[in-house]
GROMACS .gro file of C-alpha atoms in nm:
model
  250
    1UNK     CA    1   9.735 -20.556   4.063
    2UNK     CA    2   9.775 -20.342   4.340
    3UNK     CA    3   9.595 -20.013   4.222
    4UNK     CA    4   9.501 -19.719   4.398
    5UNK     CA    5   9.103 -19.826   4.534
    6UNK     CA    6   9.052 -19.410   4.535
    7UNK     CA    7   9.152 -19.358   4.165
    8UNK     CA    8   8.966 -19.622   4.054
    9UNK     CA    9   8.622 -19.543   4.247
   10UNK     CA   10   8.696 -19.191   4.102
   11UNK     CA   11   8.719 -19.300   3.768
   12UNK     CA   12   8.416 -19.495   3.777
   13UNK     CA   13   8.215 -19.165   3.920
   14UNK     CA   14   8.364 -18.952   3.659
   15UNK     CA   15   8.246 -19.221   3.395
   16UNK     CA   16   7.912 -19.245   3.519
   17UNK     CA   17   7.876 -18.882   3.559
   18UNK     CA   18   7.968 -18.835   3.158
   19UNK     CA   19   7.717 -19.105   3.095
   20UNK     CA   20   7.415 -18.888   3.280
   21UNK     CA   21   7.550 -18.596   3.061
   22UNK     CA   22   7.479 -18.753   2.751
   23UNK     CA   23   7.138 -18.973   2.860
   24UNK     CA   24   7.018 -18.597   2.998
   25UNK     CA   25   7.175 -18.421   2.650
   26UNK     CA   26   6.970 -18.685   2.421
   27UNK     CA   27   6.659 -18.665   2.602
   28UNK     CA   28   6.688 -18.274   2.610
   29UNK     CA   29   6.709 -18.252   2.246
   30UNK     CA   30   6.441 -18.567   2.233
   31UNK     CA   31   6.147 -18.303   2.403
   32UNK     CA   32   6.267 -18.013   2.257
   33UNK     CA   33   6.203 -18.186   1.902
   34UNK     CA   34   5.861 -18.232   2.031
   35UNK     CA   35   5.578 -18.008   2.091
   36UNK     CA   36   5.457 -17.920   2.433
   37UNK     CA   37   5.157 -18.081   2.582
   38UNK     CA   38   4.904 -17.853   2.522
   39UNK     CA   39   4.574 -17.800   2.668
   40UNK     CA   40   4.226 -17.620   2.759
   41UNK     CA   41   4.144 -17.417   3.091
   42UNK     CA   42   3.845 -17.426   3.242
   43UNK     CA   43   3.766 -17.109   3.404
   44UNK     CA   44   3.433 -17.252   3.604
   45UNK     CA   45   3.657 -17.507   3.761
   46UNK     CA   46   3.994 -17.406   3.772
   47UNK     CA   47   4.129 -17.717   3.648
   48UNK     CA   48   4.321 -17.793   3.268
   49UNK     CA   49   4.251 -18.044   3.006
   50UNK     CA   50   4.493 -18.244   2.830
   51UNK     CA   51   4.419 -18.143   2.449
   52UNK     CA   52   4.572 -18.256   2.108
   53UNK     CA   53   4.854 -18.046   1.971
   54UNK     CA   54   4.655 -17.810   1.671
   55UNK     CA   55   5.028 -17.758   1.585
   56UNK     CA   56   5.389 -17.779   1.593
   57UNK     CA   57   5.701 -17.571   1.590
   58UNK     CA   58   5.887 -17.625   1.272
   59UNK     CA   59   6.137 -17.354   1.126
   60UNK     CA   60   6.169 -17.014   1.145
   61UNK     CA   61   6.225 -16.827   0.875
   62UNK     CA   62   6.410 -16.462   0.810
   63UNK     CA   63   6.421 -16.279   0.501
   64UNK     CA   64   6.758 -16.162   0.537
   65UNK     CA   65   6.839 -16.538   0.484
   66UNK     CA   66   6.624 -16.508   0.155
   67UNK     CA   67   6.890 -16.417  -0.133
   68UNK     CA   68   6.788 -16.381  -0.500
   69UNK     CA   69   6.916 -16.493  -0.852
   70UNK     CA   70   7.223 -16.301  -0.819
   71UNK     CA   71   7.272 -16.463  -0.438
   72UNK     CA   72   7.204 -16.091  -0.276
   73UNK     CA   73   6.985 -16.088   0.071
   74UNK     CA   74   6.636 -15.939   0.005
   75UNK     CA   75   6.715 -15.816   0.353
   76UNK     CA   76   6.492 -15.790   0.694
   77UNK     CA   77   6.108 -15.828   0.688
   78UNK     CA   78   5.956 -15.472   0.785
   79UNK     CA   79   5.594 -15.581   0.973
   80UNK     CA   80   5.449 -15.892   0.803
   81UNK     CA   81   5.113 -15.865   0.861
   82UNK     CA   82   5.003 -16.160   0.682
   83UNK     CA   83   5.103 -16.468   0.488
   84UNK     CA   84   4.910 -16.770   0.291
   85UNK     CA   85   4.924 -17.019   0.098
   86UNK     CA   86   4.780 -16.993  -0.274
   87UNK     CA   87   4.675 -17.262  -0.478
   88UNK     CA   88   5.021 -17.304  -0.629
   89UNK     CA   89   5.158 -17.400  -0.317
   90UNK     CA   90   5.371 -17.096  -0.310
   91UNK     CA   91   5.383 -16.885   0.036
   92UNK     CA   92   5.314 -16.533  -0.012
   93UNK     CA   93   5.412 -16.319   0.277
   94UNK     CA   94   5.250 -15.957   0.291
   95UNK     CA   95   5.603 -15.720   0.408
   96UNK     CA   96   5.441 -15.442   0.482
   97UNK     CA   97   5.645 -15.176   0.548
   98UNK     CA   98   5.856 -15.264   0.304
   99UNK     CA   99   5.528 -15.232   0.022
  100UNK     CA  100   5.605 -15.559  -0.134
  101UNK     CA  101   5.515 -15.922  -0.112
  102UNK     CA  102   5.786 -16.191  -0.056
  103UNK     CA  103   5.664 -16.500  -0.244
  104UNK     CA  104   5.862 -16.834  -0.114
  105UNK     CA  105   5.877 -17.160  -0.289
  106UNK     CA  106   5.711 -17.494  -0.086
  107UNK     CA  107   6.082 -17.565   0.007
  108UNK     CA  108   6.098 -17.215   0.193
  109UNK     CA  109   6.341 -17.044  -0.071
  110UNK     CA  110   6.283 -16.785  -0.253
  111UNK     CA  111   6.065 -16.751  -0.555
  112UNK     CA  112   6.025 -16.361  -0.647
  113UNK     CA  113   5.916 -16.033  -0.480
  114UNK     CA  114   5.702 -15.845  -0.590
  115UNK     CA  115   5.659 -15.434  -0.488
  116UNK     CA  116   5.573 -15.339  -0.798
  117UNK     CA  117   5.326 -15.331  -1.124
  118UNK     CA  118   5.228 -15.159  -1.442
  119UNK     CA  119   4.853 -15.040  -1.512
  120UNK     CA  120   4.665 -14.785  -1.762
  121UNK     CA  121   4.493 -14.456  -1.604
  122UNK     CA  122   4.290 -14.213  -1.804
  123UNK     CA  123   4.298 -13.840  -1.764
  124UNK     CA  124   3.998 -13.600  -1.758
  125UNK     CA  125   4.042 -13.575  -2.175
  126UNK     CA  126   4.062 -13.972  -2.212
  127UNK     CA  127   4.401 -13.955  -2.219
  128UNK     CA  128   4.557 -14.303  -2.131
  129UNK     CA  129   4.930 -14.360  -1.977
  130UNK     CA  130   5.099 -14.664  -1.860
  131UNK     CA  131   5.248 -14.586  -1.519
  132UNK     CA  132   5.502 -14.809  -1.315
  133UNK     CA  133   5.293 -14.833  -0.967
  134UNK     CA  134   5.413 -14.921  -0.618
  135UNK     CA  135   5.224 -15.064  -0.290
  136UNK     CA  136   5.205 -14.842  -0.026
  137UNK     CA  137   5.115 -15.040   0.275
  138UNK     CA  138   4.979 -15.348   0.169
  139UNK     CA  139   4.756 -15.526   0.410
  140UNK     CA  140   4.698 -15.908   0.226
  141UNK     CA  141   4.679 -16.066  -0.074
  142UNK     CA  142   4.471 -16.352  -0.158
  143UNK     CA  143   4.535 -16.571  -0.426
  144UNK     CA  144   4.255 -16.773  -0.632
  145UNK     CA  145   4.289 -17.092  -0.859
  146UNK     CA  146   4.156 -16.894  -1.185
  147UNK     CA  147   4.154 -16.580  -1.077
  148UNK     CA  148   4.442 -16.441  -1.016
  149UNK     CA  149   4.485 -16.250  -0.722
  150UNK     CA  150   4.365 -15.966  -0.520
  151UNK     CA  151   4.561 -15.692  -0.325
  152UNK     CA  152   4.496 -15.473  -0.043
  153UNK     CA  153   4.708 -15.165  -0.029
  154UNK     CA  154   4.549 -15.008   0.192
  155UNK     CA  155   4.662 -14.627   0.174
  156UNK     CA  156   4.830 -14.377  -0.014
  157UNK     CA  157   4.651 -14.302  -0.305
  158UNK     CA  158   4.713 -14.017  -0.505
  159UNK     CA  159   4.584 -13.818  -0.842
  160UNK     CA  160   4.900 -13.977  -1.022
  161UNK     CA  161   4.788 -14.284  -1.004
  162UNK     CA  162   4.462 -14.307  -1.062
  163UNK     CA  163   4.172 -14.280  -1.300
  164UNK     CA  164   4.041 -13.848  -1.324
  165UNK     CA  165   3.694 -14.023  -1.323
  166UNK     CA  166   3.781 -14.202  -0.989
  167UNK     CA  167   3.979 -13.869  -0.810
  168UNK     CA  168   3.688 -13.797  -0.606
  169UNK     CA  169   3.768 -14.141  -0.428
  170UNK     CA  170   4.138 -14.032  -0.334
  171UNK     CA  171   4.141 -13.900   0.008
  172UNK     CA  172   4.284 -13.523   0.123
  173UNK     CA  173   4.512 -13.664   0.337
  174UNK     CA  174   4.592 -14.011   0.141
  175UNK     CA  175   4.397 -14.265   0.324
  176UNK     CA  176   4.228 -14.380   0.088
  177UNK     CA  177   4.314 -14.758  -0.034
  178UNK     CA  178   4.228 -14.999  -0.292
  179UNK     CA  179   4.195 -15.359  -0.443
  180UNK     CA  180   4.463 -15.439  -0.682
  181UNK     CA  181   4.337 -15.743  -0.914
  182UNK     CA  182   4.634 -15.899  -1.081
  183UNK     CA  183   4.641 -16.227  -1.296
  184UNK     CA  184   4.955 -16.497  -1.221
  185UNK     CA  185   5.186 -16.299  -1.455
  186UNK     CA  186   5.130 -15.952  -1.262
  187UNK     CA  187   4.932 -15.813  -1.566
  188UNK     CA  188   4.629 -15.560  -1.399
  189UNK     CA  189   4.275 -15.678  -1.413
  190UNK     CA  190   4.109 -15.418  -1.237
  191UNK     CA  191   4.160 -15.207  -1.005
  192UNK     CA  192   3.871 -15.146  -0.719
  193UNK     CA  193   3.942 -14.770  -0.598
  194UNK     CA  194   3.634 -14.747  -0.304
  195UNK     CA  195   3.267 -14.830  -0.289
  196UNK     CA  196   2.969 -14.631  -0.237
  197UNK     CA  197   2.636 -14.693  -0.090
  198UNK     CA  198   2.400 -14.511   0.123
  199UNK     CA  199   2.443 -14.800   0.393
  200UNK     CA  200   2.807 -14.650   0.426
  201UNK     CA  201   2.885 -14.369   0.696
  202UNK     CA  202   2.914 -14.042   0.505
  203UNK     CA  203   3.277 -14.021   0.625
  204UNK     CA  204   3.342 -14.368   0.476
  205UNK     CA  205   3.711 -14.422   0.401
  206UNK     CA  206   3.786 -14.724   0.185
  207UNK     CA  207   4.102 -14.884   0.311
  208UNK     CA  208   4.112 -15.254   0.290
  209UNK     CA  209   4.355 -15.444   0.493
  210UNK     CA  210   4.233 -15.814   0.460
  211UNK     CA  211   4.050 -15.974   0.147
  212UNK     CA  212   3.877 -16.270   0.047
  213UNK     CA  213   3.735 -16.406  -0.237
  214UNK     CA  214   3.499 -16.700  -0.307
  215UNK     CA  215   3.437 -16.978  -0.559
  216UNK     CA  216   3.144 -16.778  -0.724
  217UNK     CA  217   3.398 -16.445  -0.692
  218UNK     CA  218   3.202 -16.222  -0.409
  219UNK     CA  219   3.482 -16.093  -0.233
  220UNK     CA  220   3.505 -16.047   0.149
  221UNK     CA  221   3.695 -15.740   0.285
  222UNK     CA  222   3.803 -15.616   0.627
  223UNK     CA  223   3.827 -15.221   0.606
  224UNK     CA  224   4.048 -15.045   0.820
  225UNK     CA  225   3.879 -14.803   1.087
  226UNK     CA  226   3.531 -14.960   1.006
  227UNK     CA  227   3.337 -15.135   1.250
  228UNK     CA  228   2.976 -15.183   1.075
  229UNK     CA  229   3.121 -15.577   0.954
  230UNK     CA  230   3.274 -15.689   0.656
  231UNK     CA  231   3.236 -15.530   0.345
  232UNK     CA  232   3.079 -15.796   0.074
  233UNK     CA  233   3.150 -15.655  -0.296
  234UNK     CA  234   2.981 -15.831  -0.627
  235UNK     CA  235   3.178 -15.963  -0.900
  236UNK     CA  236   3.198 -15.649  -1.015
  237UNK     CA  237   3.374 -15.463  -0.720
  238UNK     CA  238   2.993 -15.322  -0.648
  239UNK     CA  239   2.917 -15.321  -0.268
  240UNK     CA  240   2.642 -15.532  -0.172
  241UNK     CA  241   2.640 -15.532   0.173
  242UNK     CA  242   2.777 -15.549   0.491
  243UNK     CA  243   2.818 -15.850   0.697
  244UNK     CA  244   2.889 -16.033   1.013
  245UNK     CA  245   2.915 -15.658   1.265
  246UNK     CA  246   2.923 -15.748   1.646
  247UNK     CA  247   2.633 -15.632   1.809
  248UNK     CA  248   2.668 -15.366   2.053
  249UNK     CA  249   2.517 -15.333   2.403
  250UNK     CA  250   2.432 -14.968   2.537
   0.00000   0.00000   0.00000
């Protein structure tokens, strides 16, 4: 055959060029499946070390992807400020301007939310009444393996929703917070409305944002506006001490 030479060098360029498209397209997508190389700096020297990825970029999740029993969006997160993992594998995500707690299933659907609870308070005659509750600004939650699990919402208290003997704890201008204690089927253990000890600043506001609790049930929290350490209650909610405050140089 007497075919055009120019077509035919043109047709192999074209072919080659589609071929560097795709080698380039698979290896693109090959890297971008994989981490980054990360590493340390050394300040002193001004050089990097090749380190061992601590993690890797899986999924990203939103909530208005999250839909319910009756297939309706739980719509947009409002500040999560905090997420883990409990003992039951589920993934309990603090939404915190929305006052609830989106709990997700190991397989990233969703399980329930909660943003709300029942609980007993007594009046000044010893009056009892069940009251439906809410969260008002939630800071964590931790979750134990027999103990249920503990809540910080960390402001907004008010004189309808808590115990007369415990008013005095409910500050002027709602800042005041507490420790929810819930069992697995949202029924209230306790509630921990503020501590007290002469350790404490005089203008001590109790507003937990961040809790922790141990095997032997001490529990660890972070207090908002506090900078004497972490706050170490008994058992019993009693305060025992505070722990772990950065020392300061004058």
């Amino acid at each position: 055959g007497g075919g055009n030479p120019l077509k035919s060098k043109t047709g192999r360029i074209c072919n080659l060029i589609i071929s560097l498209f795709f080698a380039v397209a698979i290896c693109s997508s090959t890297v971008m499946a994989e981490s980054y190389q990360s590493y340390v700096w050394d300040l002193e020297s001004g050089t990097y070390y090749l380190a061992p990825d601590a993690m890797q970029y899986s999924r990203s999740i939103s909530a208005q992807d999250l839909v319910d029993a009756n297939g309706q969006s739980i719509g947009a997160f409002a500040n999560p400020t905090d997420i883990t993992v409990g003992p039951d594998h589920l993934i309990y995500i603090t939404d915190t301007d929305n006052n609830r707690f989106v709990v997700l299933n190991p397989d990233f659907t969703l399980n329930k939310v909660i943003s709300s609870f029942r609980h007993t308070i007594t009046d000044a005659n010893g009056n009892q009444t069940v009251i439906d509750d809410v969260f008002n600004q939630p800071g964590s939650i931790f979750v134990t393996e027999n103990d249920g699990m503990y809540i910080c919402d960390t402001t907004g208290l008010t004189s309808s929703n808590v115990d007369a003997a415990d008013a005095s704890k409910v500050g002027a201008d709602n800042e005041a917070g507490r420790i929810i204690h819930l069992d697995q089927n949202m029924n209230v253990i306790r509630i921990i409305w503020g501590v007290s000890s002469p350790v404490l600043p005089d203008d001590f506001v109790f507003r937990p944002s961040k809790v922790a609790v141990d095997d032997a049930g001490r529990i660890f929290v972070v207090n908002a506006n506090f900078n004497m350490g972490l706050i170490e209650l008994g058992r019993d909610g009693a305060f025992v001490q505070t722990l772990g405050a950065h020392a300061v140089q004058y």
